[in-house]
Coordinates of C-alpha atoms in Angstrom, one line a residue:
M893 CA 108.9 98.0 103.1
K894 CA 111.8 100.4 102.7
V895 CA 112.4 100.9 99.0
L896 CA 110.8 102.8 96.1
H897 CA 110.3 105.8 98.4
L898 CA 110.9 108.0 95.3
L899 CA 108.0 108.0 92.9
R900 CA 110.3 109.5 90.3
I901 CA 114.0 108.6 90.3
V902 CA 115.7 111.9 89.7
P903 CA 118.6 112.1 87.2
L904 CA 121.9 111.2 88.9
T905 CA 123.3 114.7 88.1
L906 CA 120.8 116.2 90.5
L907 CA 121.7 113.9 93.3
L908 CA 124.0 115.4 95.9
I909 CA 127.8 115.0 95.9
V910 CA 128.5 114.0 99.4
T911 CA 132.0 113.5 100.7
W912 CA 131.1 111.1 103.6
A913 CA 134.2 109.1 103.2
A914 CA 136.0 111.6 105.3
F915 CA 133.9 110.6 108.3
A916 CA 135.1 107.3 109.7
P917 CA 132.7 105.0 111.4
G918 CA 132.9 105.2 115.2
E919 CA 133.0 109.0 115.4
A920 CA 130.2 110.7 117.3
W921 CA 127.0 110.8 115.4
A922 CA 125.6 113.8 117.2
D923 CA 126.1 115.9 114.0
D924 CA 125.1 114.2 110.8
P925 CA 127.7 114.9 108.1
Y926 CA 125.4 113.8 105.3
A927 CA 122.6 116.2 106.4
A928 CA 125.2 118.9 106.9
Q929 CA 126.2 118.6 103.3
L930 CA 122.5 118.7 102.2
F931 CA 122.0 121.9 104.1
A932 CA 125.3 123.4 102.8
Q933 CA 124.4 122.7 99.1
H934 CA 120.7 123.6 99.2
C935 CA 120.0 125.9 102.1
A936 CA 123.0 127.6 103.6
S937 CA 123.6 130.4 101.0
C938 CA 120.3 132.0 102.0
H939 CA 119.9 131.1 105.7
E940 CA 123.5 131.9 106.6
A941 CA 123.2 135.2 104.8
A942 CA 120.1 135.8 106.9
A943 CA 122.2 136.1 110.0
G944 CA 123.4 139.4 108.5
G945 CA 119.9 140.8 108.3
A946 CA 118.4 139.3 105.1
A947 CA 114.7 140.1 105.2
R948 CA 112.1 137.4 105.7
I949 CA 114.6 134.5 105.7
P950 CA 115.1 132.9 109.1
A951 CA 118.6 132.6 110.3
V952 CA 120.1 129.2 111.2
S953 CA 119.7 130.1 114.9
Q954 CA 115.9 130.5 114.3
L955 CA 115.7 127.2 112.4
K956 CA 117.4 125.4 115.3
A957 CA 114.6 126.7 117.6
M958 CA 112.0 124.9 115.4
T959 CA 111.0 121.3 115.8
P960 CA 112.0 118.8 113.1
T961 CA 108.3 118.2 112.4
A962 CA 107.7 121.9 111.7
I963 CA 110.8 122.0 109.4
L964 CA 109.7 118.9 107.5
K965 CA 106.3 120.4 106.9
T966 CA 107.9 123.5 105.5
L967 CA 110.0 121.4 103.1
E968 CA 107.2 119.1 102.0
T969 CA 104.1 121.3 101.8
G970 CA 105.1 124.8 102.8
V971 CA 107.0 127.7 101.4
M972 CA 110.2 125.7 100.8
R973 CA 108.6 123.0 98.8
A974 CA 110.1 124.1 95.5
Q975 CA 113.6 124.5 97.0
A976 CA 113.4 121.0 98.5
A977 CA 112.0 119.3 95.4
A978 CA 115.4 117.8 94.4
L979 CA 115.7 116.0 97.8
S980 CA 114.2 112.6 98.5
T981 CA 111.7 112.1 101.3
N982 CA 114.5 110.6 103.5
E983 CA 116.9 113.5 102.7
R984 CA 114.3 116.0 103.7
Q985 CA 113.8 114.1 107.0
A986 CA 117.6 114.1 107.5
V987 CA 117.8 117.9 107.1
A988 CA 114.8 118.4 109.4
N989 CA 116.4 116.2 112.1
F990 CA 119.8 117.9 111.6
L991 CA 118.4 121.5 112.0
G992 CA 115.5 121.0 114.4
T993 CA 115.4 120.7 118.2
A994 CA 113.5 117.7 119.4
V995 CA 110.6 118.9 121.5
T996 CA 107.5 117.0 122.7
T997 CA 104.5 119.3 122.9
E998 CA 101.3 118.7 124.7
R999 CA 98.2 120.3 123.1
R1000 CA 96.1 122.6 125.3
R1001 CA 92.5 121.4 125.8
E1002 CA 91.1 124.6 124.4
D1003 CA 93.1 124.0 121.1
M1004 CA 91.5 120.5 120.6
A1005 CA 88.6 119.9 118.3
N1006 CA 85.9 117.7 119.9
P1007 CA 87.5 117.2 123.3
C1008 CA 86.1 114.5 125.6
P1009 CA 84.4 115.7 128.8
A1010 CA 86.9 116.8 131.4
G1011 CA 87.9 114.2 134.0
A1012 CA 86.6 111.3 131.9
A1013 CA 87.5 108.0 133.7
W1014 CA 89.2 105.0 132.4
K1015 CA 86.9 102.1 131.5
D1016 CA 87.4 98.4 132.1
G1017 CA 87.2 96.1 129.1
P1018 CA 89.1 94.2 126.4
G1019 CA 92.1 95.7 124.6
W1020 CA 94.6 95.3 121.8
A1021 CA 97.7 96.9 123.4
S1022 CA 100.7 95.7 121.3
W1023 CA 101.6 94.8 117.7
G1024 CA 100.7 91.1 117.8
A1025 CA 98.0 91.1 120.6
G1026 CA 100.3 89.3 123.0
L1027 CA 103.9 88.2 123.5
A1028 CA 103.7 85.4 120.9
N1029 CA 102.7 87.9 118.1
T1030 CA 100.0 85.7 116.7
R1031 CA 97.8 88.7 115.8
F1032 CA 94.8 86.7 116.9
Q1033 CA 92.1 88.0 119.3
T1034 CA 90.0 85.6 121.3
A1035 CA 86.2 85.8 121.1
R1036 CA 86.0 87.2 124.6
E1037 CA 88.5 90.0 123.8
A1038 CA 87.3 90.7 120.3
G1039 CA 83.6 90.9 121.1
L1040 CA 83.0 90.1 117.5
R1041 CA 82.0 86.8 115.7
A1042 CA 82.3 85.9 112.1
A1043 CA 78.5 85.8 111.9
D1044 CA 78.4 89.5 113.0
L1045 CA 80.5 90.8 110.2
P1046 CA 77.8 91.4 107.5
R1047 CA 76.4 94.0 110.0
L1048 CA 79.7 95.7 110.7
T1049 CA 79.2 99.4 109.9
L1050 CA 81.2 102.6 110.4
K1051 CA 80.5 104.2 113.8
W1052 CA 82.9 107.2 113.5
A1053 CA 85.9 108.5 111.5
F1054 CA 88.7 110.7 112.8
A1055 CA 91.0 112.8 110.5
F1056 CA 94.7 113.3 111.1
P1057 CA 95.9 116.7 109.9
D1058 CA 98.9 117.1 107.5
S1059 CA 99.1 113.4 106.8
A1060 CA 98.9 111.3 103.7
V1061 CA 100.7 108.1 104.9
L1062 CA 99.6 106.2 108.0
R1063 CA 102.0 103.5 109.0
S1064 CA 101.6 103.3 112.8
Q1065 CA 99.2 100.6 114.1
P1066 CA 96.8 102.0 116.8
A1067 CA 96.3 100.4 120.2
V1068 CA 93.1 99.9 122.3
Y1069 CA 93.3 100.0 126.1
R1070 CA 90.6 100.5 128.8
G1071 CA 88.1 102.2 126.5
R1072 CA 90.6 104.4 124.7
V1073 CA 92.3 104.3 121.3
F1074 CA 95.8 105.5 121.0
A1075 CA 97.0 106.4 117.5
G1076 CA 100.0 108.1 115.9
S1077 CA 100.3 110.0 112.6
Q1078 CA 102.7 111.1 109.9
N1079 CA 103.1 114.6 111.3
G1080 CA 104.1 113.4 114.7
D1081 CA 100.8 113.8 116.5
V1082 CA 99.7 111.2 119.0
Y1083 CA 96.1 111.0 120.1
A1084 CA 94.1 109.4 122.9
L1085 CA 90.6 109.0 121.6
D1086 CA 87.5 107.6 123.2
A1087 CA 86.9 104.2 121.6
A1088 CA 83.1 104.6 121.6
T1089 CA 82.8 108.1 120.2
G1090 CA 86.2 109.3 118.8
C1091 CA 86.3 112.4 121.0
I1092 CA 89.8 113.5 122.1
H1093 CA 91.2 113.0 125.6
W1094 CA 94.6 114.5 124.7
T1095 CA 97.0 115.3 121.9
T1096 CA 100.8 115.3 122.0
T1097 CA 103.3 116.1 119.2
V1098 CA 106.6 114.3 119.1
Q1099 CA 109.8 114.9 117.0
A1100 CA 108.9 113.0 113.8
E1101 CA 106.4 110.6 112.2
V1102 CA 105.1 108.0 114.6
R1103 CA 106.7 105.0 112.8
S1104 CA 106.1 102.0 115.0
G1105 CA 102.9 100.6 116.3
I1106 CA 101.8 101.7 119.8
T1107 CA 102.2 99.6 122.9
V1108 CA 100.2 100.4 126.1
A1109 CA 101.2 98.9 129.5
E1110 CA 100.9 99.6 133.2
I1111 CA 103.9 101.1 135.0
A1112 CA 104.1 102.5 138.5
G1113 CA 102.2 105.7 137.6
G1114 CA 99.5 104.0 135.6
P1115 CA 99.0 103.3 131.9
A1116 CA 101.8 104.5 129.6
L1117 CA 102.3 104.5 125.8
F1118 CA 105.5 103.3 124.2
F1119 CA 106.4 103.8 120.5
G1120 CA 109.1 104.9 118.1
D1121 CA 109.5 107.6 115.5
S1122 CA 111.1 107.9 112.1
S1123 CA 114.2 109.7 113.6
G1124 CA 115.0 106.8 115.9
Y1125 CA 113.6 107.9 119.2
L1126 CA 111.7 105.7 121.6
Y1127 CA 109.1 107.5 123.7
A1128 CA 107.1 106.9 126.8
L1129 CA 104.0 109.1 127.3
D1130 CA 101.6 109.2 130.3
G1131 CA 98.5 107.4 129.2
A1132 CA 96.2 109.8 131.1
T1133 CA 97.6 113.1 130.0
G1134 CA 100.0 112.6 127.1
K1135 CA 102.9 114.1 129.0
Q1136 CA 106.3 112.8 128.0
L1137 CA 107.8 110.5 130.7
W1138 CA 111.1 110.0 128.9
K1139 CA 112.7 109.8 125.4
L1140 CA 115.6 107.6 124.3
R1141 CA 117.7 107.6 121.2
L1142 CA 118.0 103.9 120.4
D1143 CA 121.1 104.3 118.2
E1144 CA 123.4 107.2 117.5
H1145 CA 123.6 106.6 113.8
P1146 CA 121.9 109.6 112.1
A1147 CA 119.9 107.3 109.8
A1148 CA 118.5 105.1 112.5
K1149 CA 114.7 104.9 112.8
A1150 CA 112.3 103.0 115.1
T1151 CA 110.0 100.9 113.0
A1152 CA 109.8 97.9 115.3
T1153 CA 106.9 98.1 117.8
P1154 CA 108.3 97.8 121.4
V1155 CA 107.1 94.7 123.4
F1156 CA 106.5 95.1 127.1
H1157 CA 107.0 92.4 129.8
Q1158 CA 107.4 92.8 133.5
G1159 CA 108.7 96.3 133.5
R1160 CA 110.9 96.0 130.5
L1161 CA 110.6 97.0 126.8
Y1162 CA 112.3 94.9 124.1
V1163 CA 112.8 96.8 120.8
G1164 CA 114.7 96.6 117.6
V1165 CA 116.2 99.4 115.4
S1166 CA 116.1 99.8 111.6
S1167 CA 117.5 102.5 109.3
L1168 CA 116.8 104.6 106.3
E1169 CA 120.5 104.5 105.2
E1170 CA 119.7 101.8 102.7
A1171 CA 117.6 104.3 100.8
L1172 CA 120.2 107.1 101.1
A1173 CA 122.5 105.0 99.1
V1174 CA 120.8 106.2 95.9
A1175 CA 123.1 109.2 96.0
P1176 CA 126.2 108.0 93.9
A1177 CA 128.8 109.8 96.1
Y1178 CA 127.3 108.5 99.3
V1179 CA 129.7 106.0 100.8
C1180 CA 127.5 103.1 101.8
C1181 CA 127.1 102.0 104.6
T1182 CA 127.8 102.0 108.3
F1183 CA 124.5 101.3 110.2
R1184 CA 124.2 98.1 112.3
G1185 CA 120.8 96.9 113.4
S1186 CA 120.3 96.0 117.1
V1187 CA 117.9 94.8 119.7
S1188 CA 117.7 96.5 123.2
A1189 CA 116.1 96.0 126.5
V1190 CA 114.9 99.2 128.2
Q1191 CA 113.5 99.9 131.6
A1192 CA 110.0 101.0 131.0
A1193 CA 109.7 103.2 134.1
D1194 CA 112.6 105.6 133.2
G1195 CA 114.0 104.7 129.8
K1196 CA 117.3 103.2 131.2
L1197 CA 119.1 101.0 128.7
L1198 CA 119.6 97.6 130.2
W1199 CA 121.4 95.9 127.4
K1200 CA 121.9 96.2 123.6
R1201 CA 122.9 93.5 121.1
Y1202 CA 124.1 94.4 117.6
M1203 CA 123.1 92.0 114.8
I1204 CA 126.6 92.5 113.2
E1205 CA 129.4 91.8 115.6
E1206 CA 132.0 94.2 114.0
A1207 CA 131.7 97.8 113.2
A1208 CA 131.9 98.8 109.6
K1209 CA 135.2 99.7 108.1
E1210 CA 136.5 100.8 104.7
R1211 CA 136.4 98.0 102.1
P1212 CA 137.8 97.5 98.6
Q1213 CA 135.8 99.3 95.9
T1214 CA 132.9 97.5 94.3
R1215 CA 133.1 96.2 90.8
R1216 CA 131.5 99.5 89.7
G1217 CA 134.2 101.5 91.4
A1218 CA 132.2 102.8 94.3
A1219 CA 133.9 103.4 97.7
V1220 CA 132.3 101.2 100.4
Y1221 CA 132.1 100.6 104.1
G1222 CA 130.9 97.3 105.6
P1223 CA 129.6 95.1 106.9
S1224 CA 126.3 97.0 107.5
G1225 CA 122.6 96.6 107.7
V1226 CA 120.6 93.8 109.4
G1227 CA 118.0 96.2 110.7
V1228 CA 115.3 94.9 112.9
W1229 CA 112.0 96.1 111.5
T1230 CA 109.7 93.8 113.5
A1231 CA 108.2 93.5 117.0
P1232 CA 110.2 90.9 118.9
T1233 CA 108.5 87.7 120.0
L1234 CA 108.9 86.9 123.7
D1235 CA 109.1 83.4 125.4
P1236 CA 109.5 84.3 129.1
E1237 CA 109.3 80.7 130.3
R1238 CA 112.6 80.0 128.5
D1239 CA 114.1 83.5 129.0
T1240 CA 114.2 83.9 125.2
I1241 CA 113.4 86.6 122.7
Y1242 CA 113.0 85.9 118.9
V1243 CA 113.7 88.5 116.3
A1244 CA 113.5 88.4 112.6
T1245 CA 116.2 90.5 110.8
G1246 CA 116.8 92.5 107.6
D1247 CA 119.4 92.2 104.8
N1248 CA 122.9 93.6 104.6
Y1249 CA 123.3 97.1 102.9
S1250 CA 126.9 96.5 101.7
D1251 CA 129.3 93.7 101.4
P1252 CA 130.6 91.6 103.1
T1253 CA 127.4 89.7 104.0
T1254 CA 127.0 88.4 107.6
P1255 CA 125.4 85.3 109.2
L1256 CA 122.5 87.1 111.1
S1257 CA 121.0 88.8 108.0
D1258 CA 117.6 87.5 106.7
A1259 CA 117.4 85.3 109.8
V1260 CA 115.6 84.5 113.0
V1261 CA 117.8 85.2 116.0
A1262 CA 117.1 83.8 119.5
L1263 CA 118.5 85.9 122.4
R1264 CA 118.4 85.6 126.1
M1265 CA 115.8 88.0 127.5
S1266 CA 117.8 88.7 130.6
S1267 CA 121.1 89.5 129.0
G1268 CA 120.8 89.9 125.2
D1269 CA 123.3 87.0 124.6
I1270 CA 122.7 85.2 121.3
L1271 CA 121.5 81.6 121.8
W1272 CA 121.1 80.5 118.2
S1273 CA 120.2 81.8 114.8
K1274 CA 118.7 80.4 111.6
Q1275 CA 119.4 82.2 108.3
L1276 CA 116.8 81.7 105.7
T1277 CA 118.5 83.6 102.8
A1278 CA 122.3 83.9 102.7
G1279 CA 124.4 86.4 100.8
D1280 CA 121.8 89.1 100.6
A1281 CA 123.4 92.5 100.4
W1282 CA 121.2 95.2 98.8
N1283 CA 120.4 98.9 98.9
S1284 CA 118.2 101.2 97.0
S1285 CA 120.9 102.0 94.5
C1286 CA 120.4 98.5 93.1
M1287 CA 117.1 99.7 91.5
L1288 CA 118.8 102.4 89.5
A1289 CA 120.0 101.9 86.0
G1290 CA 123.7 102.6 86.9
K1291 CA 123.5 100.8 90.3
A1292 CA 126.3 103.1 91.5
N1293 CA 126.3 102.1 95.1
C1294 CA 124.8 98.6 94.7
P1295 CA 126.9 95.9 96.4
D1296 CA 128.4 93.2 94.3
S1297 CA 126.1 90.7 96.0
D1298 CA 123.1 92.7 94.5
G1299 CA 120.2 91.3 96.5
P1300 CA 117.7 89.8 96.3
D1301 CA 116.4 92.0 99.3
F1302 CA 114.6 89.1 100.9
D1303 CA 114.6 90.4 104.5
F1304 CA 111.9 90.0 107.1
A1305 CA 109.3 92.7 107.8
A1306 CA 107.0 90.3 109.7
S1307 CA 107.4 89.2 113.3
A1308 CA 107.9 85.5 114.1
M1309 CA 104.7 83.9 115.6
L1310 CA 105.2 81.4 118.5
I1311 CA 102.6 78.6 118.7
S1312 CA 102.1 75.3 120.5
L1313 CA 101.6 72.2 118.5
G1314 CA 100.7 70.0 121.5
N1315 CA 102.6 67.2 123.1
G1316 CA 105.2 69.7 124.2
R1317 CA 106.1 70.7 120.7
R1318 CA 106.3 74.3 119.6
E1319 CA 106.8 76.2 116.4
L1320 CA 107.9 79.6 115.1
V1321 CA 105.9 80.6 112.0
L1322 CA 107.6 83.0 109.7
G1323 CA 106.7 85.0 106.5
Q1324 CA 109.4 86.4 104.3
K1325 CA 109.7 88.9 101.5
S1326 CA 110.9 86.0 99.4
G1327 CA 107.3 84.8 99.2
M1328 CA 108.1 81.9 101.4
A1329 CA 106.4 80.8 104.7
Y1330 CA 108.2 78.6 107.2
G1331 CA 107.6 76.6 110.3
I1332 CA 110.7 76.2 112.4
D1333 CA 111.5 74.5 115.7
P1334 CA 112.6 77.0 118.3
D1335 CA 113.8 74.1 120.6
R1336 CA 116.1 72.7 117.9
Q1337 CA 117.9 75.9 117.0
G1338 CA 115.5 76.8 114.1
Q1339 CA 115.3 73.4 112.4
V1340 CA 113.0 73.8 109.4
L1341 CA 109.8 71.8 109.9
W1342 CA 108.1 72.8 106.7
Q1343 CA 108.2 75.5 104.1
A1344 CA 105.6 76.7 101.5
R1345 CA 105.7 79.1 98.6
V1346 CA 103.1 81.8 98.8
G1347 CA 104.2 84.1 96.0
E1348 CA 107.1 85.3 93.8
G1349 CA 108.6 87.7 96.3
G1350 CA 110.6 90.8 95.7
A1351 CA 111.9 94.0 97.2
V1352 CA 108.4 95.0 98.2
G1353 CA 106.8 91.7 97.4
G1354 CA 106.2 88.4 99.1
I1355 CA 105.0 88.5 102.7
E1356 CA 105.4 92.0 104.1
W1357 CA 104.1 93.0 107.5
G1358 CA 102.9 89.7 108.7
P1359 CA 100.3 86.9 108.9
A1360 CA 98.0 85.8 111.7
T1361 CA 97.4 82.4 113.2
D1362 CA 94.7 80.7 115.3
G1363 CA 97.1 77.9 116.2
R1364 CA 95.7 75.6 113.5
N1365 CA 96.3 77.5 110.3
V1366 CA 98.4 80.5 109.4
Y1367 CA 96.6 83.1 107.4
I1368 CA 98.9 85.0 104.9
A1369 CA 98.2 88.1 102.8
L1370 CA 100.4 88.3 99.7
S1371 CA 102.0 91.6 98.6
D1372 CA 103.9 90.9 95.4
V1373 CA 103.2 94.5 94.4
R1374 CA 104.5 95.2 90.9
F1375 CA 105.2 98.4 89.0
T1376 CA 105.1 99.7 85.4
V1377 CA 108.1 101.8 84.5
S1378 CA 108.2 104.5 81.9
L1379 CA 110.5 107.4 80.9
I1380 CA 109.4 110.9 80.7
P1381 CA 109.6 112.0 77.1
G1382 CA 112.7 114.0 76.4
G1383 CA 114.3 113.1 79.7
N1384 CA 115.9 110.4 81.8
D1385 CA 113.5 110.4 84.7
R1386 CA 111.8 107.1 85.4
V1387 CA 108.2 107.0 86.6
Y1388 CA 107.0 104.1 88.7
E1389 CA 103.3 103.4 88.6
L1390 CA 101.5 100.7 90.5
D1391 CA 100.5 97.8 88.3
P1392 CA 96.7 97.3 88.7
T1393 CA 96.9 93.7 87.5
K1394 CA 99.6 92.1 89.7
G1395 CA 99.8 91.1 93.3
G1396 CA 97.6 90.2 96.2
G1397 CA 95.7 87.2 97.4
M1398 CA 94.8 85.5 100.7
F1399 CA 96.1 82.1 101.8
A1400 CA 95.7 79.6 104.6
F1401 CA 98.3 76.9 105.4
S1402 CA 98.3 74.2 108.1
V1403 CA 100.8 74.9 110.9
D1404 CA 101.3 71.1 111.2
N1405 CA 102.9 70.6 107.8
G1406 CA 102.6 73.7 105.6
E1407 CA 99.8 72.2 103.4
R1408 CA 97.8 74.8 101.7
I1409 CA 94.2 74.8 102.9
W1410 CA 92.7 77.5 100.7
R1411 CA 93.6 80.4 98.5
T1412 CA 91.4 83.4 97.6
S1413 CA 92.4 85.5 94.6
P1414 CA 92.4 89.3 95.0
P1415 CA 89.4 91.2 93.5
A1416 CA 90.3 93.3 90.5
C1417 CA 91.1 97.0 90.7
G1418 CA 88.6 97.9 88.0
D1419 CA 88.9 101.5 86.8
R1420 CA 90.4 102.9 90.0
R1421 CA 93.9 104.6 89.5
P1422 CA 96.4 104.5 91.0
C1423 CA 95.6 101.0 92.3
S1424 CA 97.2 97.7 93.2
P1425 CA 95.5 94.6 94.5
A1426 CA 98.6 93.9 96.6
Q1427 CA 98.0 93.0 100.3
S1428 CA 101.0 94.3 102.2
A1429 CA 99.4 95.2 105.6
A1430 CA 99.5 92.9 108.6
V1431 CA 96.7 90.4 108.9
T1432 CA 94.4 90.3 112.0
G1433 CA 92.4 87.3 113.2
I1434 CA 89.3 86.6 115.3
P1435 CA 87.5 83.2 115.6
G1436 CA 86.1 82.3 112.2
A1437 CA 87.5 85.3 110.3
V1438 CA 90.7 87.2 109.3
F1439 CA 91.0 90.8 108.2
S1440 CA 93.3 92.0 105.5
G1441 CA 93.8 95.5 104.1
S1442 CA 94.8 96.1 100.4
L1443 CA 96.6 98.8 98.5
D1444 CA 93.3 99.3 96.6
G1445 CA 91.8 100.8 99.7
H1446 CA 89.5 97.9 100.6
L1447 CA 89.4 96.3 104.1
R1448 CA 88.1 92.7 103.8
A1449 CA 87.2 89.9 106.2
Y1450 CA 87.7 86.3 105.0
S1451 CA 86.3 83.1 106.4
T1452 CA 89.0 81.0 108.1
A1453 CA 87.1 77.9 106.9
N1454 CA 87.3 78.4 103.2
G1455 CA 88.6 81.9 102.4
K1456 CA 85.2 83.3 101.3
I1457 CA 85.0 87.1 101.6
L1458 CA 82.5 87.8 104.4
W1459 CA 82.7 91.6 104.5
D1460 CA 84.2 94.3 102.3
Y1461 CA 84.5 98.0 103.1
D1462 CA 85.9 100.4 100.5
T1463 CA 87.8 103.1 102.5
V1464 CA 88.5 105.3 99.4
R1465 CA 85.9 107.9 100.1
D1466 CA 85.4 111.2 101.9
F1467 CA 84.3 111.0 105.5
K1468 CA 82.5 113.3 107.8
T1469 CA 84.9 113.2 110.8
V1470 CA 84.2 113.6 114.5
N1471 CA 87.0 116.3 114.8
G1472 CA 85.6 118.3 111.9
L1473 CA 88.7 118.1 109.6
P1474 CA 88.6 116.9 106.0
G1475 CA 89.0 113.1 106.0
H1476 CA 89.6 110.8 103.1
G1477 CA 90.6 107.1 102.9
G1478 CA 93.3 105.5 100.7
A1479 CA 95.6 102.5 100.5
L1480 CA 96.0 100.3 103.5
D1481 CA 99.5 99.3 104.4
V1482 CA 101.9 98.3 107.3
G1483 CA 99.8 98.1 110.5
G1484 CA 96.7 95.9 110.5
P1485 CA 93.3 96.6 112.0
V1486 CA 92.9 96.0 115.8
V1487 CA 89.8 94.4 117.3
A1488 CA 88.6 94.8 120.9
G1489 CA 85.3 95.1 122.8
G1490 CA 83.1 94.7 119.8
M1491 CA 84.8 97.3 117.7
L1492 CA 87.3 97.2 114.9
F1493 CA 89.7 100.1 114.3
A1494 CA 91.8 100.7 111.1
T1495 CA 93.8 103.5 109.6
S1496 CA 93.5 104.3 105.9
G1497 CA 95.9 106.1 103.7
S1498 CA 99.3 105.4 102.2
A1499 CA 100.7 107.6 99.5
Q1500 CA 103.9 105.6 99.4
R1501 CA 105.0 104.2 96.0
N1502 CA 102.5 106.5 94.3
G1503 CA 99.6 104.9 96.2
L1504 CA 96.3 106.3 97.4
P1505 CA 96.8 109.0 100.1
G1506 CA 94.5 109.1 103.1
N1507 CA 94.3 110.5 106.6
V1508 CA 91.6 108.7 108.6
L1509 CA 91.2 106.4 111.6
L1510 CA 88.0 104.4 111.2
G1511 CA 86.0 102.9 114.1
F1512 CA 83.5 100.1 113.1
A1513 CA 80.9 98.4 115.3
V1514 CA 78.0 95.9 114.6
S1515 CA 74.7 97.7 113.9
R1516 CA 71.8 96.7 116.1

C-alpha cells in the first residue's frame, strides 16, 4: 500500500541530512522545511546561481512559475533525471510540490487526439460513480446496472483501449456516469471519455498524480467530478467541460495526500486524508513524525469545510529518543486510506484507519471508527490490532527511525462494507493487511461476530484494497506479495524483486459466520518476469461472478458458486489505442474494474515495487 516504494534502498550515506527537529509541530506548513532542505542540497547551487545569468539553467523564479507535474516529469524522465537519481519517488514529489505553482489546466479541443463530436449530449443509463458502487461500499453491481451476467463472460472481448501519456503506474479507479468514463492518471491528467468508443470529451491536468478513485455526482450546475491527488488536494471539476469548480487542501501537513476516494451524499463529500511521511522516515536524520490522519465533511457545491475530525486527539510533540537513539515526535499517523462507508439512516459514517508512524501508539489506529455524519463526533471505535507503530525505516537494516514498537504494519487499506443480515441485524465486513477478515456488529460498538484467516499478512500483504460482497458471501483477493532480496556485488545496495512463487488466491467466506465456502489458488507466473501472483487490487462483483486483477497482469472472473475461473484476460501486451499513443498493459493494483451498462472498464499498469509498468484503460463488452 505505502511501503517498498524504493526498488533499491540507497546507502544511508546518500540519504539527506535533514535538520527538521528545528521545526516544531504546529507551525504553518505553507513552506515545507524538508523539501526546502532537499532543494538546498541538490538543486540550489545551480538554480540560485542562474539568477545571476547562468546560461540555460532556469532561475528559482522560473521554476516557481511551473506546475508541480511539469517539475516532477523533469526530475523523473527529463533532463534532471540524473541529478535527481539519489532522491526517492516521494522526495522528488516533495521538491516538485515545494517549487511548483498549483495550476489546473484545461486542454484545448484542437490539442486533443480523437475528440468526440462537439456538443455530444449526456446519455441516460447505468453507472458506477463511486469507489464501492454505493454508500455501503459493497463493490457489487446489480444485474440491471451491470448489464452483464456470468454466462456472458466467455464472450467478453476488448472493445477499445486508451493510452495515458507519461504514466507507468495507474492507481486511480475510473467512474462511469451517463455514458461517459472519467479516469485520472499518474501525470495528473483527468479524462472524460465516451464509454462506447473511447473518444475524448475533455482533458484537464491537475497539480499531481490523481491518487484517489473518482466520484461523480449531481450538484446545482449538473454532474461534477470529485477526487484527490498525491499532494493532498481535493478537486471538483465540471463534468461537462472539465473546468475546475474548486480545490481544497485537505490538510496543511506537507506530506499529506488524498488516497481515500470521497463519498457523496446529499450535497456533502466525506473524505479521509493519508500521508507519505511514513515513507520519508527512511532518511536517518528525518525526525519522524508529525502527521495526523483525519476525516472531513466538505460542501460539494463550493468546497467549504464543514467539519474535520483528527484520528489522533493530541498534536505530535517531542518525545524521548528511541532505543536506537533517534529523535522522535509523536503520536503520529493513523491515516485514512479508504473511502468512508455511510449509514445515513443512523447519521453515521464508518472509517477504517492506518497504523501509527511513531510511538506512542494510540487507540484509533488499525481500527474501525464510527462518527456522526452531521458533526464528526466519534460515536465508538473498535481496534483490531493494538500497539502498531511502524514506518518505512523499519525495513532497512539499521532501522534508524523505526519506532520501538516496530510494527507489524497491519493497517486497513480496504473500506468497511455494510450489509444487512435480515431480522434487523446488520454487519460491517472488514479485510485487513494482517490477512484477517472480520464481521463486526455496528449496532453493538463493533462487537466481533466472526473472524477468519485468509493469508499470512504483512506490510504489503494480507487483504489490500478490498473485497466485494453480494450480501451472502464476501469475496476476498489475497495479496501476500513477497520479495527476494539481494545485495549488489561490491556494494551495500539491496535490490527487492517480486517473488514469482508467493502470494495470491481468491476466497469466499459466509457473511453469517465466517465459514470458508471456497478457495481458488493463483495461477503460476510461468516464465514472465518481473511477476507476482499476488492479488492486491480491489475486487468487483456482479451476480454470479467476481473480478480480480493480479500483479501478473491478468484480469480474471471467478464463479461466485465455486471459485472456478470463468474468464481470463492477459493485459500484458501492446495495444492499438483509440487516441493513437503507444499503449501497453502491466500489473493490476489498487482500483478494481468497474462494470456498468454491459461494459467493463479496467486500468492496467503498476511499476510500483518493481512491477510491470503499463499505461492503458481498457473497455470490454460482450461480442455479439
